[in-house]
Every structure is written in C-alpha cells, then in structure tokens.
C-alpha cells in the first residue's frame, strides 16, 4: 500500500481526435497528478512500447506539470486499437498505474471508375464497375436518375467482390440493352464514417430516327424542297440520308439520292410533273444501322401543258402541207383544251397562225393541214398545247417543203447563128432568163435544138434532113446561155423548158427570136 502522498494517479488519458482517417496526426495526452521527475510515464500498444511505432514522438514539454503526450504522425489501420498510458512513481518500483484510451482509424471511402463513359450497341451488353477503397468495408448501391436501381429486374445483375480488407469491386451488368438504359449511373459507397459517389454515363447506340418537318416547300409546279430533322441520333452522328420517290401514276420507286451528307437537313427535287402527287421516302444511317423510312406526300400544282415533242410531216402536195403530232404524255394537271399552230416562211415571216379546239379531249394523235402554199417552198411549223392556265412552250421547229408544181418556161429565149471567119466555123448560141414562177426549185434547163438542112447528094438528089438535139443545162452553173458549133447551110429553131422536181414544164413557143440559119459554104439545092 502506498501513502496518500506517495501514490500516483492518472487523472486523464484522452485521444485527440479519437477517430481519424488513415495517416492523419493523432495526439494521445496523459495527465498525472504528479509531475516529473517524480513519476515516469510511457505508452504501450498491444503489449509493446508505443514509442517504437513509426513516426512516433513523446512530448514532455509539460511533464513537470504532469502532462505527457504521444504523437502519431501517420497512423495506419495497423495502429488502431487500445493504447495504455502507464505511470510509475520513482519510489514505487513495483506498482504501475495504467489508463486506456481507444484510437479509431478508418480509410476514407474513395471510388475509382475505369471509364467515365461507356457506349454499347442496342440489344448488347454493358458492364459498369467501380473500385471502392475504404475501411471499414463499405456497402455499395447503384442509382440512376437519383433512384436506387431495382435489383429484381432479370436483365440486371449487381455484384460486390471483396478484393482485400480495404478494397471492394462493385459491378452492374446489363443484358439486352434498351434505349431506356441510357443515362448517368451513380456508384454510391458508404460506411459508418463517410461516403462517396462516382458517376459514369452509359450510351446505348442504335439506329437514328428522322422525321419530315412542316417547312417543306413547293417551289413551283415542278420542284419541291423537303425539310427534315433528326428526331433521335441514336448516340451516334448521322452519316448519310437516303431519299426515294414514287408518284400517283407510277408505282415504280425511284432513288433520288442515296448519299445525302449527314449534316444536310433539306433537299430540292426538280423535274417533277405538275399536277401529280409524289410520295417521298427518307431514311437516316449511322454506324449502328438504318432508321425506318418516313413518308411524305406532296401534291404538285397544275401548270400549262408541256412542250409537244412528237411532230411529223404526214403528207405534202405542191400547195398543201399536212402536219401531225402526238398529245404530250402528261397534261400537267389540267386538261388540254386546244392547240395553237403556226407556220413561218424561211425568212421568218408568219404565213399562218391558227387555233385548233379539241373536240375529243382523250385523243392522242392530231393533225392540221395548211393550204394555199407555194409549190416547192420550205415552211417552218410549230405547235403548242394549251389548257385553262395558258399555253406551254412551242414545239421544236419542223421544216416541211411542198412538192414542186409545173414550172413556167424560161423567158426571153433568143437563138443566134454566127460565123467565125478566123476559124471558118459556124455556131449557134441560145440565151434566156429565169421563168416568172419556177413553182419549186429549178434543177436544170432543157434546151432543144431542131435542125433542117437541104442539099443534093452525090446522085444529084435533093435531101431534106431534119434532126433535133437536147442539152440539159444544170441550174447550179448559174449560166443562162448555151453555145455550140454547127454545120453550115442549116436552119435552126430553139425551144426550152424549166426542170424542177416535178419534171419539165411546157416548152417555149417558136418565134422569130428562136430561129436562125447558119451561112452557106457549100452547094445549095
């Protein structure tokens, strides 16, 4: 037993703070009713002197006042537990006074996420994980949209695996991914000391969705501008669009463009037929696949008829031309009521312009005859179809030529006989002027020379010899004369006709100007 003066009493043994995170400084303070040097104070931990622990310092600055401190600079989980403050008086070698204090150490909850964002194809699988470090080991929950995920859903699996005494691997496995699985997933870990969260995004990649908008505009009777928007991109950029069309008169689907760039949201289609209703089909593509086609019907306004494209000369005479044409394949949404025809001369002057009213609207083939034309002349024909809105474009010019008529004979025909003294030769020459009316294209001239010669033969008999010779003079030579050597003592007459595509016209009459006689250089009868 010790006397009241000799006994040592530990007044207080405290840990500040009593709970610390891993490697946080802790101070244990032991207050004794007797100061140094009359008392010796030390700490033990798990039966060993605590001063042997790493980064440990005994502070004795106030030991003379009965206060000793044990500082732990970086305590770990190995250092948690009960520490004993031991005090022994100098005169009490066999008596040790002890007071215990509890130090609690924990590892803060931290979460490591491998991927902040995960992308997987629809109907595929996704595996979200978070590596949690903490002691005591935490519980882990998964949240989406601030709500705990229902673990009872068959295609969801949540697992927690203890790696060691401070590490937990938590995973969320999702089968048969759906669009509703898109979102931010929260891994939430907590223990009695603290908690932490980590987020990761899940992107479910799928084919896009597209829709036509009300901004679609009919530009005119033959063109329309379609507008659309990507309703949902499927978490992937749209790479291209594909556009088709068909019409109310044709069930055939025609590809308009199969490679419209993914950033395009409008497209103008031209060369459409007025008055028809077109159905447009649009699909969008990304790396995940192809969207369903969306459809838009657009009715084009009516317009004047299209240009007549099939026009022919059906028949011709020397005074008439019969033209025929076929009704346009499409009436541009309004019934064709009439046709306007016009005929021009080659110099551009208008010969005739008429309107032909249609009595049979469904008739496909039409014809029109022009009369009182000039023979052998080329005319230019055009036709246009008309409806209540107006008339379409003129057809391409078509030339038609009347057949040649019977041409007039040449004018002012003169026959001349001549003798060339130097050559001592006789000749005749014929000259003429163009006819008043060729009734076509002059191809050539027929020059007919009739001859008559009278002489006595070797038997003394009188011979009356007649003959004729025809010369064809090509009109391309632009020559209006003919000359040839002849025999002397011969009477000549000349007759001519004009030749066109219908043949040779009437011969000229024999007049004094178309008769002559070559000089005589022989014995006459």
XYZ file of C-alpha atoms in Angstrom:
525
model
C 0.000 0.000 0.000
C 1.139 3.484 -0.616
C 0.599 6.539 1.438
C -1.608 9.258 0.112
C 1.414 11.365 -0.673
C 3.301 8.540 -2.337
C 0.577 7.139 -4.672
C 0.469 8.231 -8.369
C -2.882 8.792 -10.008
C -3.573 9.096 -13.790
C -6.092 11.827 -13.958
C -6.918 11.675 -17.642
C -5.952 9.784 -20.814
C -7.521 11.176 -23.988
C -7.110 10.730 -27.762
C -7.432 13.818 -29.916
C -9.152 13.252 -32.213
C -10.494 9.893 -31.154
C -11.379 8.983 -34.767
C -9.035 9.838 -37.641
C -8.634 8.953 -41.249
C -5.716 6.934 -42.372
C -2.339 8.737 -41.918
C -3.758 11.691 -40.011
C -1.848 13.022 -36.979
C -3.163 11.873 -33.589
C -2.151 13.105 -30.129
C -2.639 10.993 -27.015
C -2.481 13.086 -23.808
C -1.899 11.525 -20.430
C -2.302 13.749 -17.328
C -0.907 12.539 -13.990
C -1.318 14.130 -10.586
C 2.436 14.064 -10.101
C 4.850 15.834 -12.345
C 8.319 14.868 -13.403
C 10.787 13.844 -12.227
C 8.829 12.074 -9.507
C 6.972 9.920 -11.979
C 7.767 8.058 -15.192
C 5.147 7.857 -17.977
C 5.095 5.677 -21.144
C 2.591 4.163 -23.559
C 2.072 0.620 -24.598
C 0.190 -0.743 -27.627
C -0.585 -4.383 -27.924
C 1.926 -5.133 -25.180
C 4.757 -3.247 -26.818
C 6.219 0.145 -26.051
C 4.353 2.529 -28.351
C 7.415 4.700 -28.824
C 8.726 2.034 -31.167
C 5.926 2.692 -33.639
C 6.943 4.550 -36.843
C 6.728 8.341 -36.848
C 6.052 8.463 -33.114
C 7.144 11.254 -30.764
C 6.907 11.551 -26.964
C 6.318 15.176 -25.962
C 7.427 16.045 -22.421
C 7.335 19.825 -22.544
C 4.760 19.908 -19.733
C 5.899 16.807 -17.914
C 6.812 18.872 -14.836
C 3.155 19.808 -14.679
C 2.069 16.188 -15.019
C 1.269 16.136 -18.772
C 2.799 13.764 -21.288
C 1.829 13.419 -24.956
C 2.276 10.704 -27.594
C 2.131 11.995 -31.148
C 1.452 9.580 -34.038
C 2.368 11.369 -37.273
C 0.870 8.901 -39.802
C -1.064 6.138 -38.134
C -2.460 3.391 -40.340
C -5.031 0.707 -39.809
C -2.333 -1.283 -38.001
C -2.237 1.423 -35.354
C -5.902 1.439 -34.432
C -6.925 -0.038 -31.115
C -6.378 0.474 -27.370
C -3.427 2.472 -26.118
C -2.419 2.327 -22.423
C -0.868 5.230 -20.580
C 1.435 3.776 -17.927
C 2.647 5.773 -14.902
C 5.045 4.693 -12.149
C 6.312 6.696 -9.223
C 10.051 6.828 -8.591
C 9.533 5.291 -5.182
C 7.133 2.633 -6.392
C 9.194 0.333 -8.494
C 6.707 -2.470 -8.331
C 3.497 -0.510 -8.917
C 2.435 0.662 -12.415
C -0.684 2.696 -12.915
C -2.484 2.347 -16.231
C -5.288 4.102 -18.039
C -6.502 3.032 -21.513
C -7.858 5.051 -24.438
C -9.268 3.841 -27.760
C -7.967 5.136 -31.113
C -10.197 4.559 -34.097
C -8.637 4.788 -37.597
C -10.530 4.452 -40.859
C -9.716 4.604 -44.553
C -11.877 7.257 -46.288
C -14.249 5.992 -48.919
C -12.880 6.656 -52.406
C -14.162 5.372 -55.726
C -12.224 4.784 -58.924
C -14.141 4.461 -62.183
C -12.382 2.917 -65.159
C -14.465 4.678 -67.792
C -16.428 7.856 -67.344
C -18.488 6.943 -70.384
C -19.375 3.582 -71.876
C -21.012 3.076 -75.272
C -22.616 -0.171 -76.399
C -24.938 -1.192 -79.219
C -28.613 -1.722 -78.530
C -29.541 -5.321 -77.616
C -25.948 -5.765 -76.486
C -24.401 -5.872 -73.019
C -22.867 -3.289 -70.701
C -20.734 -3.789 -67.608
C -20.252 -0.818 -65.277
C -17.707 -1.118 -62.474
C -16.357 0.952 -59.620
C -13.372 0.120 -57.433
C -14.088 1.263 -53.862
C -11.368 1.772 -51.272
C -12.481 2.098 -47.623
C -12.188 0.661 -44.142
C -14.426 -0.458 -42.656
C -15.536 -2.059 -45.925
C -18.491 -0.108 -47.297
C -21.837 -1.092 -48.674
C -22.326 -0.208 -52.358
C -25.531 0.805 -54.127
C -26.260 1.766 -57.735
C -28.538 4.658 -58.646
C -29.953 6.017 -61.895
C -31.913 9.229 -62.105
C -31.486 9.631 -58.336
C -33.313 6.385 -57.676
C -31.970 3.087 -56.432
C -31.780 0.526 -59.202
C -34.184 -2.332 -58.779
C -32.072 -5.447 -58.401
C -35.045 -7.687 -59.129
C -35.056 -6.857 -62.846
C -33.967 -10.034 -64.585
C -31.611 -8.441 -67.082
C -29.751 -6.506 -64.346
C -27.084 -8.082 -62.162
C -25.299 -6.291 -59.299
C -22.243 -7.849 -57.664
C -19.829 -6.779 -54.928
C -16.478 -8.560 -54.593
C -14.090 -8.029 -51.651
C -10.580 -7.744 -53.019
C -8.869 -7.176 -49.662
C -9.632 -5.547 -46.313
C -9.786 -2.072 -47.881
C -10.939 -2.727 -51.476
C -14.283 -3.694 -52.973
C -15.069 -4.157 -56.694
C -18.706 -3.358 -57.439
C -20.248 -4.084 -60.837
C -23.549 -3.544 -62.594
C -24.165 -5.830 -65.575
C -26.994 -5.047 -68.002
C -28.208 -7.513 -70.633
C -30.277 -6.764 -73.763
C -29.666 -3.046 -73.715
C -32.651 -0.812 -74.385
C -32.998 2.890 -75.065
C -34.242 3.465 -71.525
C -30.857 2.261 -70.264
C -29.264 5.481 -71.498
C -28.255 7.772 -68.668
C -25.893 8.505 -65.804
C -25.283 5.740 -63.306
C -24.113 6.548 -59.764
C -21.966 4.184 -57.759
C -22.619 5.078 -54.080
C -20.422 3.636 -51.322
C -20.697 4.331 -47.569
C -19.582 3.067 -44.168
C -20.027 4.346 -40.624
C -17.516 7.129 -41.139
C -18.163 8.664 -44.563
C -19.461 8.060 -48.082
C -18.587 8.812 -51.703
C -20.185 8.685 -55.127
C -18.900 8.360 -58.682
C -20.800 8.800 -61.926
C -20.433 7.132 -65.290
C -22.515 7.547 -68.411
C -23.958 4.708 -70.440
C -24.727 5.410 -74.085
C -26.867 2.882 -75.900
C -26.027 3.184 -79.595
C -28.824 2.468 -82.042
C -30.120 3.422 -85.463
C -31.336 7.034 -85.711
C -34.863 8.348 -86.123
C -35.760 11.018 -88.661
C -38.935 12.939 -89.484
C -40.101 15.406 -92.115
C -40.918 18.906 -90.872
C -43.636 21.343 -91.850
C -41.048 23.553 -93.546
C -41.309 21.509 -96.759
C -41.958 23.990 -99.593
C -43.359 23.559 -103.099
C -41.106 25.910 -105.068
C -43.038 25.777 -108.343
C -45.045 23.319 -110.405
C -42.049 21.043 -110.958
C -39.810 21.348 -107.884
C -40.142 20.922 -104.129
C -37.749 21.443 -101.215
C -38.043 18.817 -98.497
C -37.061 19.637 -94.910
C -36.396 17.122 -92.160
C -34.784 16.787 -88.771
C -33.063 14.035 -86.859
C -35.558 13.147 -84.173
C -33.055 10.934 -82.349
C -29.472 10.323 -83.401
C -29.030 7.058 -81.515
C -25.996 8.490 -79.668
C -24.038 8.416 -82.924
C -23.577 11.006 -85.662
C -25.787 10.515 -88.700
C -23.515 9.646 -91.621
C -25.952 9.913 -94.534
C -29.555 10.007 -95.686
C -31.250 8.048 -98.449
C -34.164 9.528 -100.406
C -36.625 7.809 -102.748
C -39.794 8.878 -104.518
C -42.758 7.459 -106.400
C -45.751 9.147 -107.985
C -49.501 8.697 -108.158
C -49.299 7.451 -111.757
C -46.294 5.181 -111.410
C -45.807 2.532 -108.769
C -42.084 2.328 -109.511
C -39.916 3.637 -106.682
C -37.067 5.795 -107.933
C -33.900 6.527 -105.992
C -33.428 10.286 -105.747
C -30.148 10.297 -103.806
C -28.597 7.531 -101.722
C -25.713 9.532 -100.306
C -27.008 12.791 -98.815
C -24.487 14.018 -96.238
C -25.426 13.555 -92.608
C -25.378 17.275 -91.815
C -27.922 18.111 -94.536
C -31.495 18.836 -93.452
C -33.105 19.896 -96.738
C -33.110 18.767 -100.343
C -34.624 20.204 -103.532
C -36.060 17.821 -106.119
C -36.639 19.202 -109.611
C -38.087 17.947 -112.896
C -41.294 16.756 -111.247
C -44.524 16.644 -113.205
C -47.157 19.259 -112.353
C -50.478 18.010 -111.052
C -49.100 14.745 -109.648
C -48.867 13.618 -106.040
C -45.446 12.294 -105.072
C -44.574 10.129 -102.106
C -41.088 10.728 -100.718
C -39.324 8.130 -98.548
C -36.416 9.113 -96.295
C -34.107 7.021 -94.117
C -31.132 8.020 -91.943
C -27.965 5.997 -91.351
C -25.331 5.865 -88.624
C -22.783 3.261 -87.563
C -25.465 1.341 -85.672
C -27.745 0.895 -88.664
C -30.597 2.333 -90.677
C -33.714 4.088 -89.448
C -37.211 3.179 -90.505
C -38.359 5.029 -93.603
C -40.568 8.052 -93.061
C -43.025 9.129 -95.736
C -44.309 12.453 -97.013
C -46.877 13.023 -99.770
C -46.571 16.237 -101.767
C -49.111 17.309 -104.403
C -47.649 19.462 -107.161
C -49.755 22.332 -108.528
C -51.112 22.194 -112.081
C -49.294 24.045 -114.858
C -49.551 24.811 -118.545
C -49.057 21.715 -120.725
C -45.551 20.527 -121.530
C -43.939 21.016 -124.905
C -45.220 18.826 -127.730
C -42.264 16.627 -128.612
C -43.523 14.303 -131.369
C -44.182 16.272 -134.583
C -44.020 14.981 -138.173
C -44.886 15.951 -141.744
C -47.587 13.479 -142.725
C -48.157 14.496 -146.358
C -47.479 17.258 -148.843
C -48.603 18.493 -152.255
C -47.424 21.447 -154.259
C -49.862 23.668 -152.353
C -50.521 21.899 -149.033
C -48.671 20.553 -146.008
C -50.230 18.124 -143.513
C -48.582 18.055 -140.086
C -49.286 15.594 -137.291
C -48.361 15.499 -133.626
C -48.947 13.424 -130.548
C -50.542 14.627 -127.342
C -47.972 15.128 -124.506
C -47.709 12.143 -122.179
C -48.741 14.287 -119.230
C -51.190 17.177 -119.164
C -49.544 18.818 -116.100
C -52.682 18.523 -114.020
C -55.177 20.337 -116.263
C -56.981 19.063 -119.365
C -55.599 20.235 -122.688
C -58.323 22.348 -124.298
C -56.743 23.360 -127.608
C -53.589 23.616 -129.682
C -52.121 26.654 -131.362
C -50.270 26.080 -134.647
C -48.149 28.456 -136.653
C -46.352 28.308 -139.994
C -43.445 30.569 -140.934
C -41.610 31.094 -144.148
C -37.887 30.527 -144.140
C -37.268 34.264 -143.965
C -39.092 34.308 -140.619
C -42.301 35.931 -141.781
C -45.505 34.423 -140.442
C -47.635 32.637 -143.025
C -50.434 31.400 -140.764
C -51.327 31.068 -137.080
C -54.440 29.167 -136.075
C -56.115 27.631 -133.052
C -57.428 24.100 -133.159
C -60.013 23.329 -130.472
C -60.059 19.742 -129.265
C -63.419 18.033 -129.592
C -62.144 14.746 -128.184
C -60.059 15.503 -125.046
C -58.766 11.940 -124.771
C -57.473 11.809 -128.315
C -53.744 11.235 -128.610
C -52.990 11.991 -132.261
C -53.806 15.263 -134.001
C -53.201 16.771 -137.437
C -53.559 20.085 -139.216
C -53.380 20.957 -142.918
C -52.184 24.251 -144.391
C -53.460 25.121 -147.875
C -52.651 27.782 -150.423
C -48.921 27.316 -150.070
C -46.340 27.995 -152.712
C -45.020 24.976 -154.579
C -41.506 23.861 -153.754
C -41.208 26.189 -150.768
C -39.937 25.241 -147.327
C -42.008 26.291 -144.315
C -41.371 26.031 -140.577
C -44.101 24.515 -138.394
C -44.595 24.743 -134.612
C -47.402 23.710 -132.274
C -48.153 24.361 -128.606
C -50.638 22.712 -126.258
C -52.907 24.888 -124.117
C -55.178 24.476 -121.104
C -57.133 26.777 -118.802
C -53.882 28.041 -117.271
C -52.314 29.005 -120.570
C -50.156 27.544 -123.305
C -46.959 25.557 -122.991
C -43.742 26.037 -124.913
C -43.673 25.818 -128.688
C -42.507 22.543 -130.149
C -39.117 22.431 -131.809
C -39.250 23.967 -135.318
C -40.023 21.393 -138.010
C -39.384 22.085 -141.684
C -41.870 20.975 -144.299
C -41.490 21.511 -148.020
C -44.285 21.486 -150.585
C -43.751 19.455 -153.703
C -42.810 21.326 -156.885
C -45.514 22.448 -159.299
C -45.263 22.721 -163.077
C -42.725 25.475 -163.718
C -43.170 28.295 -166.214
C -40.893 28.206 -169.279
C -37.812 30.406 -169.381
C -38.279 33.974 -170.527
C -36.757 35.921 -173.437
C -35.259 32.948 -175.254
C -33.032 34.111 -178.151
C -31.319 31.873 -180.748
C -28.385 33.364 -182.680
C -26.384 31.918 -185.619
C -22.816 33.089 -186.107
C -19.792 32.508 -188.378
C -16.236 32.816 -187.117
C -14.044 33.939 -190.014
C -10.829 33.160 -188.215
C -11.832 29.598 -187.555
C -14.070 29.402 -190.616
C -16.635 27.771 -188.364
C -20.341 28.208 -187.768
C -22.002 28.209 -184.358
C -25.284 28.873 -182.636
C -25.957 30.293 -179.161
C -29.067 30.312 -177.015
C -29.712 32.792 -174.184
C -32.665 33.079 -171.769
C -33.937 34.494 -168.496
C -35.362 32.686 -165.452
C -39.067 31.886 -165.539
C -41.518 34.116 -163.746
C -42.656 31.278 -161.482
C -40.477 28.241 -161.047
C -43.028 26.634 -158.667
C -40.248 24.912 -156.873
C -36.512 24.598 -157.109
C -35.036 24.880 -160.596
C -32.778 21.916 -161.130
C -31.843 22.472 -164.764
C -32.968 23.755 -168.173
C -33.863 21.681 -171.198
C -32.546 23.250 -174.436
C -33.951 21.517 -177.528
C -32.334 22.446 -180.902
C -34.297 21.420 -184.003
C -32.363 21.377 -187.309
C -33.246 21.239 -191.019
C -30.744 21.057 -193.865
C -31.416 20.705 -197.643
C -28.671 19.645 -200.097
C -28.010 17.450 -203.139
C -26.266 14.204 -202.585
C -23.713 12.596 -204.839
C -26.506 11.254 -207.017
C -27.896 14.717 -207.548
C -30.925 14.052 -205.470
C -32.333 16.723 -203.132
C -32.088 15.646 -199.499
C -34.216 17.265 -196.767
C -32.574 16.255 -193.470
C -34.202 17.058 -190.113
C -32.936 16.433 -186.588
C -33.020 17.561 -183.009
C -30.626 17.703 -180.090
C -31.394 18.141 -176.419
C -28.943 19.705 -173.972
C -29.568 19.765 -170.207
C -28.036 22.813 -168.544
C -27.518 22.394 -164.781
C -29.003 25.311 -162.875
C -26.106 25.195 -160.430
C -23.861 26.571 -163.184
C -25.793 29.836 -162.966
C -25.422 30.087 -166.768
C -28.306 31.366 -168.849
C -26.734 30.662 -172.281
C -25.672 27.755 -174.456
C -23.297 27.745 -177.432
C -22.148 25.018 -179.819
C -20.589 24.655 -183.275
C -22.916 23.587 -186.081
C -22.816 22.678 -189.764
C -23.344 25.375 -192.354
C -26.372 25.764 -194.538
C -28.697 24.623 -191.733
C -31.880 26.078 -190.318
C -32.207 26.052 -186.526
C -35.070 26.533 -184.066
C -34.754 26.515 -180.277
C -37.293 25.548 -177.619
C -36.749 25.396 -173.854
C -38.447 24.193 -170.659
C -37.668 24.611 -166.979
C -36.958 21.434 -164.975
C -37.798 21.203 -161.246
C -38.604 18.232 -159.021
C -41.954 17.762 -160.718
C -40.282 17.437 -164.136
C -40.004 19.582 -167.240
C -42.547 22.316 -167.717
C -44.055 23.419 -171.038
C -41.734 24.239 -173.952
C -41.377 27.779 -175.164
C -43.041 28.714 -178.412
C -41.028 29.112 -181.631
C -40.730 32.787 -182.520
C -38.592 34.862 -184.818
C -36.138 35.213 -181.945
C -35.755 31.470 -181.677
C -34.983 30.834 -185.387
C -31.792 31.320 -187.385
C -29.843 29.863 -190.312
C -26.160 29.204 -190.486
C -24.367 30.773 -193.512
C -23.925 28.581 -196.560
C -20.428 27.467 -197.542
C -21.487 24.611 -199.717
C -23.636 23.987 -202.766
C -27.266 24.613 -202.105
C -30.032 22.891 -203.957
